[in-house]
Coordinates of C-alpha atoms in Angstrom, one line a residue:
M190 CA -0.1 0.0 -0.2
A191 CA 1.2 3.5 -0.9
L192 CA 2.3 5.8 1.7
L193 CA -0.5 8.6 1.9
T194 CA -0.7 11.7 4.0
K195 CA -3.4 11.7 6.8
E196 CA -5.7 14.0 4.8
L197 CA -5.4 11.9 1.9
Q198 CA -6.3 8.7 4.1
E199 CA -9.4 10.5 5.6
Q200 CA -10.6 11.2 2.0
V201 CA -10.0 7.6 1.0
V202 CA -12.0 6.4 4.0
K203 CA -14.7 8.8 3.3
L204 CA -15.1 7.4 -0.2
L205 CA -15.0 3.8 1.1
V206 CA -17.9 4.8 3.5
T207 CA -19.8 6.6 0.8
E208 CA -19.7 3.8 -1.7
G209 CA -20.9 1.4 1.0
L210 CA -17.5 -0.7 0.8
V211 CA -16.9 0.1 4.6
S212 CA -19.4 1.0 7.2
A213 CA -19.5 4.2 9.1
A214 CA -19.7 2.1 12.3
Q215 CA -16.7 0.0 11.4
V216 CA -14.7 3.4 10.8
Q217 CA -15.9 4.6 14.4
E218 CA -15.0 1.4 15.9
V219 CA -11.3 1.2 14.9
Q220 CA -10.6 5.0 15.5
E221 CA -9.7 4.2 19.0
E222 CA -7.2 1.4 18.4
V223 CA -5.7 3.6 15.4
L224 CA -5.1 6.3 18.1
K225 CA -3.5 3.8 20.3
T226 CA -1.5 1.8 17.9
R227 CA -0.4 4.9 15.7
Q228 CA -1.0 2.6 12.7
P229 CA -2.4 4.4 9.4
I230 CA -6.3 3.7 9.5
L231 CA -6.3 2.2 5.9
A232 CA -3.6 -0.3 7.0
F233 CA -5.5 -1.2 9.9
L234 CA -8.6 -1.4 8.1
T235 CA -7.1 -4.0 5.6
S236 CA -5.0 -5.9 8.3
H237 CA -8.2 -6.4 10.2
K238 CA -10.3 -7.6 7.1
Y239 CA -12.7 -4.8 7.2
T240 CA -11.7 -4.3 3.5
D241 CA -9.1 -5.5 1.2
D242 CA -6.0 -4.0 -0.3
E243 CA -7.4 -4.2 -3.9
T244 CA -10.5 -2.2 -2.7
V245 CA -8.3 0.4 -0.9
S246 CA -6.1 1.0 -4.0
H247 CA -9.0 1.3 -6.1
A248 CA -10.4 4.1 -4.1
T249 CA -7.1 5.8 -3.5
A250 CA -6.5 6.0 -7.1
S251 CA -10.1 7.6 -7.5
V252 CA -9.3 10.2 -4.7
M253 CA -6.2 10.9 -6.5
G254 CA -7.5 11.1 -10.0
I255 CA -5.3 8.4 -11.2
P256 CA -5.9 5.5 -13.4
Y257 CA -6.2 2.1 -11.7
V258 CA -5.7 -1.6 -13.0
N259 CA -6.6 -4.7 -11.2
L260 CA -4.0 -7.1 -12.2
N261 CA -5.2 -10.2 -10.5
N262 CA -6.2 -12.0 -13.8
V263 CA -3.8 -10.2 -16.2
R264 CA -0.9 -11.9 -18.2
I265 CA 1.9 -10.2 -19.6
E266 CA 4.1 -11.5 -22.3
N267 CA 7.9 -12.2 -21.5
D268 CA 9.1 -9.8 -24.0
I269 CA 7.4 -6.9 -22.5
L270 CA 8.3 -7.9 -18.7
L271 CA 11.8 -7.9 -19.7
K272 CA 11.6 -3.8 -20.7
I273 CA 12.1 -3.6 -17.0
P274 CA 14.5 -5.8 -15.5
Y275 CA 13.3 -8.2 -12.7
D276 CA 15.7 -6.7 -9.8
V277 CA 14.6 -3.2 -10.9
A278 CA 10.9 -4.0 -10.8
E279 CA 10.9 -5.6 -7.5
R280 CA 13.0 -3.0 -5.8
T281 CA 10.9 -0.1 -7.1
M282 CA 7.5 -2.1 -7.1
V283 CA 6.8 -1.0 -10.9
V284 CA 6.1 -3.4 -13.4
P285 CA 5.5 -2.8 -17.3
L286 CA 1.9 -3.6 -18.9
G287 CA 2.7 -2.8 -22.6
E288 CA 3.7 -0.2 -25.1
K289 CA 1.5 2.1 -26.9
N290 CA 2.4 5.1 -29.1
G291 CA 6.1 5.1 -28.3
Q292 CA 5.1 5.1 -24.4
L293 CA 5.6 2.5 -21.7
Y294 CA 2.6 1.8 -19.4
V295 CA 3.7 0.7 -16.1
A296 CA 1.8 -0.3 -12.9
M297 CA 2.9 1.3 -9.7
L298 CA 2.2 1.0 -6.2
D299 CA 3.0 4.8 -5.5
A300 CA 1.9 6.3 -8.8
Q301 CA 2.8 9.8 -7.8
N302 CA 6.5 8.9 -7.3
V303 CA 8.1 11.1 -9.8
Q304 CA 11.8 9.8 -8.9
S305 CA 10.9 6.3 -9.9
T306 CA 8.9 7.2 -12.8
D307 CA 12.0 9.3 -14.1
Y308 CA 14.4 6.5 -13.2
I309 CA 12.1 4.1 -15.5
S310 CA 11.6 6.5 -18.2
T311 CA 15.5 6.7 -18.1
L312 CA 16.1 3.0 -18.0
V313 CA 13.7 2.1 -20.9
Q314 CA 14.8 5.3 -23.0
K315 CA 11.0 6.2 -23.7
P316 CA 8.1 8.4 -21.7
V317 CA 6.3 6.2 -19.0
R318 CA 2.6 6.5 -18.3
T319 CA 1.8 5.4 -14.8
I320 CA -1.2 3.4 -13.7
M321 CA -1.9 2.5 -9.9
S322 CA -2.1 -1.0 -8.5
S323 CA -2.0 -2.8 -5.2
E324 CA 1.1 -4.4 -3.9
A325 CA -0.5 -7.9 -4.3
G326 CA -1.3 -7.1 -8.0
I327 CA 2.3 -6.1 -8.7
R328 CA 3.7 -9.0 -6.8
L329 CA 1.5 -11.3 -9.0
I330 CA 3.1 -9.7 -12.3
L331 CA 6.7 -10.4 -10.7
A332 CA 5.9 -13.8 -10.3
Q333 CA 5.6 -14.0 -14.1
Y334 CA 9.0 -13.3 -14.8
Q335 CA 10.6 -16.4 -16.2
G336 CA 14.2 -15.0 -16.2
D337 CA 16.2 -12.7 -18.0
F338 CA 18.8 -14.8 -20.0
T339 CA 20.6 -11.7 -21.7
A340 CA 23.5 -12.8 -19.6
V341 CA 23.6 -16.2 -20.9
K342 CA 23.4 -14.7 -24.6
D343 CA 26.1 -12.4 -24.0
A344 CA 28.4 -15.4 -22.8
V345 CA 27.4 -17.3 -26.0
K346 CA 28.7 -14.3 -27.8
T347 CA 31.9 -14.3 -26.4
T348 CA 34.2 -16.9 -28.1
N349 CA 35.5 -20.0 -26.2
Q350 CA 39.0 -18.9 -25.8
E351 CA 38.1 -15.3 -24.6
I352 CA 36.0 -16.9 -21.8
L353 CA 38.7 -19.4 -20.7
A354 CA 41.4 -16.8 -20.9
S355 CA 39.4 -14.5 -18.3
E356 CA 39.0 -17.4 -16.1
Q357 CA 42.7 -18.0 -15.8
K358 CA 43.7 -14.5 -15.2
A359 CA 41.1 -13.5 -12.5
D360 CA 40.8 -14.8 -8.9
V361 CA 37.4 -16.5 -7.8
K362 CA 35.9 -13.0 -6.5
T363 CA 36.6 -11.3 -9.7
I364 CA 35.5 -14.0 -11.7
T365 CA 32.1 -14.4 -10.0
Q366 CA 31.4 -10.6 -10.4
D367 CA 32.8 -10.0 -14.0
S368 CA 33.3 -12.9 -16.3
P369 CA 30.7 -13.6 -19.1
I370 CA 30.5 -17.1 -17.9
S371 CA 29.8 -16.4 -14.3
K372 CA 27.2 -14.0 -15.1
A373 CA 25.4 -16.6 -17.3
L374 CA 25.7 -19.2 -14.4
V375 CA 24.3 -16.8 -11.9
T376 CA 21.3 -16.2 -14.3
I377 CA 20.7 -20.0 -14.6
L378 CA 20.8 -20.5 -10.9
E379 CA 18.6 -17.2 -10.3
Y380 CA 15.9 -18.9 -12.9
A381 CA 16.2 -22.3 -10.9
A382 CA 15.6 -20.5 -7.8
K383 CA 12.5 -18.5 -8.9
T384 CA 10.9 -21.7 -10.3
K385 CA 11.5 -23.7 -7.2
A386 CA 13.5 -26.4 -9.3
S387 CA 15.2 -29.1 -7.3
D388 CA 17.9 -30.0 -9.8
I389 CA 19.6 -28.4 -12.8
H390 CA 20.9 -30.6 -15.5
I391 CA 23.7 -29.6 -17.7
E392 CA 24.0 -32.4 -20.5
P393 CA 26.4 -32.3 -23.2
L394 CA 25.5 -33.3 -26.6
E395 CA 27.2 -33.7 -30.0
K396 CA 26.8 -30.3 -31.3
S397 CA 25.0 -28.5 -28.4
L398 CA 24.7 -28.0 -24.6
V399 CA 21.3 -28.6 -23.0
I400 CA 20.2 -26.9 -19.7
R401 CA 17.1 -28.8 -18.0
C402 CA 15.6 -28.0 -14.6
R403 CA 13.5 -30.3 -12.7
V404 CA 10.5 -28.7 -11.4
D405 CA 7.8 -30.9 -9.2
G406 CA 9.7 -33.7 -9.9
V407 CA 9.6 -33.5 -13.8
L408 CA 12.6 -32.4 -15.9
R409 CA 11.7 -29.4 -18.2
K410 CA 14.3 -28.1 -20.9
I411 CA 15.0 -24.4 -20.6
M412 CA 17.8 -23.4 -23.2
E413 CA 19.7 -25.0 -25.7
L414 CA 23.6 -23.6 -25.8
P415 CA 26.4 -23.8 -28.4
K416 CA 29.0 -26.6 -27.7
T417 CA 31.8 -24.0 -27.2
I418 CA 30.3 -22.5 -24.2
E419 CA 30.6 -26.2 -22.4
P420 CA 34.3 -26.2 -21.1
A421 CA 33.8 -22.8 -19.5
L422 CA 30.7 -23.4 -17.9
V423 CA 31.8 -26.7 -16.6
S424 CA 35.1 -25.2 -15.4
R425 CA 33.2 -22.3 -13.5
I426 CA 31.2 -24.7 -11.7
K427 CA 34.1 -26.7 -10.7
I428 CA 36.2 -23.8 -9.4
L429 CA 33.3 -22.9 -7.5
S430 CA 32.8 -26.5 -6.0
N431 CA 36.6 -26.8 -5.3
L432 CA 36.8 -29.8 -7.7
K433 CA 39.8 -30.6 -10.0
I434 CA 39.2 -28.7 -13.3
D435 CA 41.7 -30.7 -15.3
E436 CA 40.1 -34.2 -14.3
H437 CA 37.5 -35.1 -17.0
R438 CA 37.7 -38.9 -16.7
I439 CA 36.1 -39.6 -13.3
P440 CA 33.2 -38.5 -11.6
Q441 CA 33.3 -35.8 -8.9
D442 CA 31.5 -34.4 -6.0
G443 CA 31.3 -31.0 -4.6
Q444 CA 29.1 -28.3 -3.3
F445 CA 29.1 -24.4 -2.6
T446 CA 26.4 -21.9 -1.4
V447 CA 24.9 -18.8 -3.4
M448 CA 22.5 -16.1 -2.8
A449 CA 19.8 -16.4 -5.5
A450 CA 16.4 -14.8 -5.7
G451 CA 17.2 -13.1 -2.3
K452 CA 17.5 -16.6 -0.7
E453 CA 20.6 -18.5 0.3
I454 CA 20.6 -21.8 -1.3
D455 CA 23.0 -24.9 -0.7
L456 CA 24.3 -26.6 -4.2
R457 CA 25.3 -30.0 -4.2
I458 CA 27.5 -30.7 -7.3
S459 CA 27.8 -33.9 -9.2
T460 CA 30.1 -34.0 -12.4
S461 CA 30.2 -37.3 -14.6
P462 CA 32.0 -38.2 -17.8
V463 CA 29.6 -39.0 -20.5
V464 CA 30.2 -39.9 -24.5
W465 CA 29.8 -36.0 -25.4
G466 CA 31.9 -34.3 -22.6
E467 CA 31.1 -33.9 -19.0
Q468 CA 27.5 -33.8 -17.3
V469 CA 26.9 -31.7 -14.2
V470 CA 24.0 -32.2 -12.0
I471 CA 23.3 -29.2 -9.5
R472 CA 20.9 -30.2 -6.6
L473 CA 19.4 -27.1 -5.0
L474 CA 18.6 -27.2 -1.3
D475 CA 16.4 -24.1 -0.4
K476 CA 16.6 -24.0 3.5
S477 CA 14.0 -21.4 3.7
G478 CA 10.9 -22.7 1.7
T479 CA 10.1 -26.0 3.0
T480 CA 7.5 -26.8 5.4
L481 CA 8.2 -29.1 8.2
A482 CA 4.3 -30.0 9.2
I483 CA 3.6 -33.4 8.3
E484 CA 0.0 -32.3 7.7
Q485 CA 0.8 -29.8 5.2
M486 CA 2.9 -32.6 3.2
G487 CA 0.2 -34.7 2.8
M488 CA -0.1 -37.0 5.8
T489 CA -3.9 -37.3 7.3
G490 CA -6.1 -39.7 8.6
R491 CA -5.2 -43.2 9.5
V492 CA -1.6 -42.5 8.0
L493 CA -0.9 -39.8 10.6
R494 CA -2.3 -41.7 13.3
M495 CA -0.2 -44.6 12.7
V496 CA 2.9 -42.3 12.6
E497 CA 2.0 -40.4 15.5
S498 CA 1.6 -43.7 17.3
G499 CA 5.1 -44.8 16.5
I500 CA 6.7 -41.6 17.5
S501 CA 4.9 -41.3 20.9
K502 CA 6.8 -44.4 22.1
P503 CA 10.0 -43.8 24.1
N504 CA 12.0 -46.1 22.1
G505 CA 12.2 -48.0 18.9
M506 CA 12.7 -47.3 15.0
I507 CA 10.6 -45.6 12.5
L508 CA 11.8 -45.9 9.2
T509 CA 10.9 -44.2 5.7
S510 CA 11.3 -45.6 2.3
G511 CA 11.3 -44.6 -1.4
P512 CA 13.2 -44.0 -4.3
T513 CA 15.8 -40.6 -4.5
G514 CA 14.0 -37.6 -4.6
S515 CA 10.7 -38.9 -2.8
G516 CA 10.9 -36.6 0.2
K517 CA 12.1 -39.4 2.9
T518 CA 14.7 -36.7 4.2
T519 CA 12.0 -34.0 4.7
T520 CA 9.6 -36.6 6.3
L521 CA 12.0 -37.5 8.9
Y522 CA 12.8 -33.4 9.4
A523 CA 9.1 -33.1 9.9
L524 CA 8.9 -36.2 12.6
V525 CA 12.1 -34.6 14.4
N526 CA 10.2 -31.3 14.3
R527 CA 6.7 -32.9 15.7
I528 CA 8.4 -34.3 18.7
F529 CA 10.9 -31.7 19.4
D530 CA 11.2 -30.5 23.0
E531 CA 14.0 -28.7 25.1
K532 CA 13.8 -31.8 27.6
I533 CA 15.2 -34.4 25.1
N534 CA 18.5 -34.5 23.3
I535 CA 18.1 -35.0 19.5
V536 CA 21.1 -35.8 17.5
T537 CA 21.1 -36.4 13.5
L538 CA 23.7 -37.9 11.2
E539 CA 23.1 -36.6 7.7
D540 CA 24.8 -36.5 4.3
P541 CA 24.3 -33.7 3.5
V542 CA 22.6 -31.7 6.4
E543 CA 20.0 -30.3 4.2
Y544 CA 18.1 -27.8 6.7
K545 CA 19.4 -26.5 9.8
M546 CA 17.3 -26.9 12.9
D547 CA 17.6 -24.9 16.1
G548 CA 18.2 -26.9 19.0
V549 CA 19.0 -30.0 17.0
N550 CA 22.6 -31.3 17.2
Q551 CA 23.4 -32.1 13.5
I552 CA 26.5 -33.8 12.4
Q553 CA 27.7 -33.8 8.6
V554 CA 29.1 -37.3 7.5
N555 CA 32.7 -36.9 5.9
V556 CA 33.7 -39.9 4.5
D557 CA 37.1 -38.6 3.7
A558 CA 37.7 -37.9 7.1
G559 CA 36.4 -41.2 8.1
L560 CA 33.0 -39.8 9.6
T561 CA 30.7 -42.6 8.1
F562 CA 27.3 -43.3 9.2
A563 CA 28.5 -46.4 11.1
A564 CA 31.5 -44.5 12.7
G565 CA 29.0 -41.4 13.3
L566 CA 26.4 -43.4 14.8
R567 CA 28.9 -45.1 17.1
S568 CA 30.1 -41.7 18.2
I569 CA 26.3 -40.5 18.7
L570 CA 25.6 -43.3 21.0
R571 CA 28.0 -41.9 23.4
Q572 CA 26.7 -38.5 23.7
D573 CA 23.6 -39.3 25.6
P574 CA 21.0 -39.1 23.0
D575 CA 17.2 -39.4 23.2
V576 CA 16.6 -39.4 19.7
V577 CA 18.9 -40.4 16.9
M578 CA 18.0 -39.6 13.3
V579 CA 20.2 -41.6 10.7
G580 CA 20.1 -39.8 7.2
E581 CA 20.3 -43.5 5.6
I582 CA 21.0 -46.9 6.6
R583 CA 23.2 -48.1 3.7
D584 CA 24.8 -51.1 5.0
S585 CA 24.6 -53.9 7.4
E586 CA 26.9 -52.2 9.8
T587 CA 24.8 -49.2 10.1
A588 CA 21.6 -51.3 10.1
N589 CA 23.0 -53.2 13.0
L590 CA 24.1 -50.1 15.1
A591 CA 20.4 -48.6 14.4
V592 CA 18.7 -51.6 15.8
Q593 CA 21.1 -51.6 19.0
A594 CA 20.3 -48.2 19.6
A595 CA 16.7 -48.8 19.5
L596 CA 17.1 -51.9 21.8
T597 CA 18.8 -49.7 24.4
G598 CA 16.2 -47.1 24.7
H599 CA 16.5 -44.8 21.9
L600 CA 14.1 -43.6 19.4
V601 CA 15.6 -43.9 15.8
F602 CA 14.4 -42.1 12.8
S603 CA 16.1 -43.3 9.4
T604 CA 15.4 -44.1 5.8
L605 CA 15.9 -47.0 3.6
H606 CA 16.0 -47.5 -0.2
T607 CA 13.0 -49.8 -1.1
N608 CA 9.9 -49.8 -3.2
S609 CA 7.2 -50.0 -0.5
A610 CA 6.7 -50.0 3.4
A611 CA 6.2 -53.7 3.4
G612 CA 9.8 -54.1 1.6
I613 CA 11.6 -52.6 4.4
L614 CA 11.2 -55.6 6.6
P615 CA 12.8 -58.1 4.4
R616 CA 15.6 -55.6 3.3
L617 CA 16.8 -55.3 6.8
L618 CA 16.6 -59.1 7.2
D619 CA 18.8 -59.1 4.0
M620 CA 21.4 -57.0 5.8
G621 CA 21.9 -59.7 8.6
I622 CA 19.5 -58.3 11.3
E623 CA 18.1 -61.1 13.5
P624 CA 14.5 -61.4 12.9
F625 CA 13.5 -61.5 16.7
L626 CA 15.7 -58.1 17.1
L627 CA 13.8 -56.4 14.0
A628 CA 10.5 -57.7 15.3
S629 CA 11.0 -56.0 18.9
T630 CA 12.5 -52.6 17.8
L631 CA 10.4 -51.6 14.7
N632 CA 7.5 -49.5 15.5
T633 CA 6.4 -47.8 12.3
V634 CA 7.5 -48.2 8.6
I635 CA 6.6 -45.7 6.1
G636 CA 6.6 -46.1 2.3
Q637 CA 6.3 -42.7 0.1
R638 CA 6.1 -40.9 -3.2
L639 CA 5.6 -37.2 -4.4
V640 CA 2.9 -36.2 -6.8
R641 CA 2.2 -32.7 -8.0
R642 CA -0.6 -31.0 -6.8
V643 CA -3.1 -29.3 -9.2
S644 CA -2.7 -25.7 -9.5
D645 CA -5.4 -23.2 -8.2
K646 CA -6.4 -22.5 -11.9
R647 CA -8.4 -25.6 -12.0
E648 CA -11.7 -27.1 -13.7
A649 CA -13.9 -29.9 -12.3
Y650 CA -14.8 -32.8 -14.6
T651 CA -17.0 -36.2 -14.2
S652 CA -14.3 -39.0 -14.2
T653 CA -14.2 -41.1 -17.6
E654 CA -15.3 -44.8 -17.5
L655 CA -11.9 -46.3 -17.3
E656 CA -11.1 -43.7 -14.4
T657 CA -14.5 -44.7 -12.6
R658 CA -13.3 -48.3 -12.9
E659 CA -10.1 -47.7 -11.4
I660 CA -11.3 -45.7 -8.5
N661 CA -13.6 -48.7 -7.7
E662 CA -11.2 -51.2 -7.9
A663 CA -8.8 -49.6 -5.8
L664 CA -11.1 -48.0 -3.1
G665 CA -14.6 -49.8 -3.6
Y666 CA -14.4 -51.5 -0.2
V667 CA -13.0 -48.1 1.7
L668 CA -15.5 -45.3 0.4
P669 CA -18.6 -44.7 2.1
K670 CA -21.8 -46.8 0.8
T671 CA -24.4 -44.5 2.3
Q672 CA -24.9 -40.9 2.9
Q673 CA -24.8 -41.7 6.7
D674 CA -21.5 -43.1 6.3
V675 CA -19.8 -39.9 4.5
A676 CA -18.9 -38.2 7.9
M677 CA -17.5 -41.2 9.5
V678 CA -15.4 -42.5 6.7
S679 CA -14.2 -39.3 5.7
E680 CA -13.0 -38.3 9.3
D681 CA -11.4 -41.9 9.6
L682 CA -9.5 -41.4 6.3
G683 CA -8.8 -37.6 6.5
Y684 CA -10.3 -36.8 3.7
P685 CA -13.6 -34.5 4.0
G686 CA -16.6 -34.9 2.0
L687 CA -15.7 -38.1 0.2
P688 CA -18.3 -39.3 -2.3
I689 CA -20.4 -42.3 -2.0
A690 CA -19.1 -45.2 -4.0
N691 CA -20.9 -45.6 -7.4
N692 CA -20.6 -46.8 -10.9
N693 CA -21.6 -43.3 -12.5
G694 CA -18.6 -41.4 -12.2
Y695 CA -16.8 -39.0 -9.8
T696 CA -16.1 -35.4 -9.5
L697 CA -12.3 -34.8 -10.3
V698 CA -10.2 -31.8 -11.0
R699 CA -7.6 -30.8 -13.4
G700 CA -5.3 -27.9 -13.5
I701 CA -5.2 -25.2 -16.5
D702 CA -1.9 -25.5 -18.3
D703 CA 0.1 -22.3 -18.6
R704 CA 3.4 -20.7 -18.3
D705 CA 3.4 -20.5 -14.4
T706 CA 1.7 -24.1 -14.1
P707 CA 3.0 -26.4 -16.8
G708 CA 0.7 -29.2 -17.3
G709 CA -1.7 -27.6 -14.5
Y710 CA 0.3 -28.4 -11.6
K711 CA 2.1 -26.3 -9.0
G712 CA 4.0 -27.7 -5.8
R713 CA 3.9 -31.5 -4.5
A714 CA 2.4 -33.5 -1.9
G715 CA 3.3 -36.8 -0.2
L716 CA 1.6 -40.1 -1.1
Y717 CA 2.0 -42.4 2.1
E718 CA 1.6 -46.1 3.3
T719 CA 2.1 -46.8 7.0
I720 CA 2.5 -50.1 8.7
E721 CA 2.2 -50.2 12.4
V722 CA 4.2 -53.1 13.4
D723 CA 1.8 -54.8 16.0
E724 CA 2.1 -58.7 17.3
D725 CA 0.7 -60.0 13.8
I726 CA 3.3 -58.2 11.8
Q727 CA 5.8 -59.3 14.3
K728 CA 4.9 -62.8 13.8
L729 CA 5.6 -62.6 10.3
V730 CA 8.9 -60.8 10.6
T731 CA 10.1 -63.6 12.9
T732 CA 9.1 -66.1 10.1
R733 CA 10.6 -64.1 7.3
S734 CA 7.6 -63.7 5.4
T735 CA 7.6 -61.9 2.1
S736 CA 6.7 -58.3 1.7
A737 CA 3.5 -59.4 -0.2
E738 CA 2.4 -61.5 2.8
I739 CA 3.1 -58.7 5.3
M740 CA 1.4 -56.3 3.1
K741 CA -1.8 -58.4 2.8
V742 CA -2.1 -58.6 6.6
A743 CA -1.5 -54.8 6.9
K744 CA -4.2 -54.0 4.6
E745 CA -6.6 -56.0 6.5
K746 CA -5.6 -53.9 9.4
G747 CA -6.5 -50.5 7.5
T748 CA -3.4 -49.8 6.0
L749 CA -3.8 -47.9 2.7
T750 CA -1.3 -48.3 -0.1
M751 CA 0.2 -45.4 -1.9
K752 CA -2.1 -45.7 -4.8
Q753 CA -4.9 -45.9 -2.4
D754 CA -3.7 -42.7 -0.6
G755 CA -3.2 -41.0 -4.2
I756 CA -6.8 -41.9 -5.3
L757 CA -8.2 -40.4 -2.3
K758 CA -6.0 -37.4 -2.9
A759 CA -7.3 -37.0 -6.4
L760 CA -11.1 -37.4 -5.1
S761 CA -10.3 -34.5 -2.9
G762 CA -8.9 -32.3 -5.6
I763 CA -5.3 -32.3 -4.2
T764 CA -3.7 -34.0 -7.5
T765 CA -5.1 -36.2 -10.6
I766 CA -5.5 -39.8 -11.2
S767 CA -2.8 -39.8 -13.9
E768 CA -0.4 -38.3 -11.6
V769 CA -1.0 -40.8 -9.1
N770 CA -0.3 -43.6 -11.8
R771 CA 2.9 -42.2 -12.9
V772 CA 4.4 -42.7 -9.3
A773 CA 2.6 -45.4 -8.0
S774 CA 0.7 -47.4 -10.6
D775 CA 2.4 -50.8 -9.7
L776 CA 2.1 -50.4 -6.1
A777 CA -1.7 -51.1 -5.4

């Protein structure tokens, strides 16, 4: 909201009352609080929900005699957005709307700010026409910036020899600020951070270099560069990661930290020789943007109750399973966050430490120095822990130590690479854990995958015959049978307002595909299957039963498979049937 004089605010309030947008009684009601807190009256009215920012901005523009635009449903083409660079637009809260008759029309938060107007006019080298908008509207336009790749284009124009020469002459600090290839790398990292990518893939082909980003679990190609830029770009990354720039025959791993999109992001670097050069994969660990609330991650109903039962016990093991990138580590952090208390000592052993947590003693694995998971776990057990989190059980030695820790009164969290929750039990037996030890230490096992969430821009439709059959085959015995059952079954499963089982079709949703929400998705949610290790499951473990036998008994006791959990999320409007099938089609 723009800063306004007291007199101007009074005029805006008067207009709001006249138009019936705020009542006189409401204004009178807040006057005393406004005087007490010294908060501007318009800010008070919006922060306490008497009105909204958009209405106030419109009224302010009317009082000031300035044009106004509501940007809530406005799309601006990328070539227009790039008239004003993102960092300038964000700093001045000025966004371009379009060109007409040689003038650039811009939306501003403070449309009377002459200095900002003059600055933008000088920057774009043409007259500027200002229109007032709300802060929320301007931020919606800022979110549409897809990245200014000018720096990358400039680096491409520079010959490979010139780039390499500049790298060799300058120190790291100078390189970071000045060399064309460094600016290109910063631009790529900025783009990845803004689009919330989890990984950047730099892949050499025979005659070009492809850059792809993994957003919401799916890789998307963002640009293709000339082959000549590859050596310099890979060398730049290696220098920042403290890797050997003259070693091209073996894989290397490194890391460094950058500030991108206004946030500190840890980067994990992996290089590998491929047919046409060296492939680089960069994992982005954004420490500021991850929720550690298990409900927001998608755990609900039966799944949540089983997990809470497992972590409420004073000792034992809680294990999560799934492939790389399925959110296992984030789940462990959420569980640690759930039980965090100043009265207990929580120690973690991780590779890498992805998110730093206050009050938790986190240890980084360092294999080169001899600090492996097994060695670290031995050390942790001598430091009087109550709760131990081990990033991953990779070998039989670590598995045995984790079991011993659980037997001696500790609560142990860890992850394992298996296809399902039931698969954890045979996998640990294969690692040499005695069945009777495993049966007496395991509390809960969790299998998980990640699916993309349907974006807010969505439409409802009735399921096809094939989708209806699939829903009924997976959930026919789970869904409510009558209207009287709906409330009870919905509460039990944790998905409000579930439909009654039928053969006529179900209401599902799909997202609108556009630039901001590719495929109609934005963000991710977890699919979970949870098995509570009770006496019946313990008996199966001691007799070395298969994962299929264990899962059969678990389902009889109420466990939902990941696919069933996914279809429930589809019925609740969180994701789609096709997305569930993409990650869990073979797990029903």
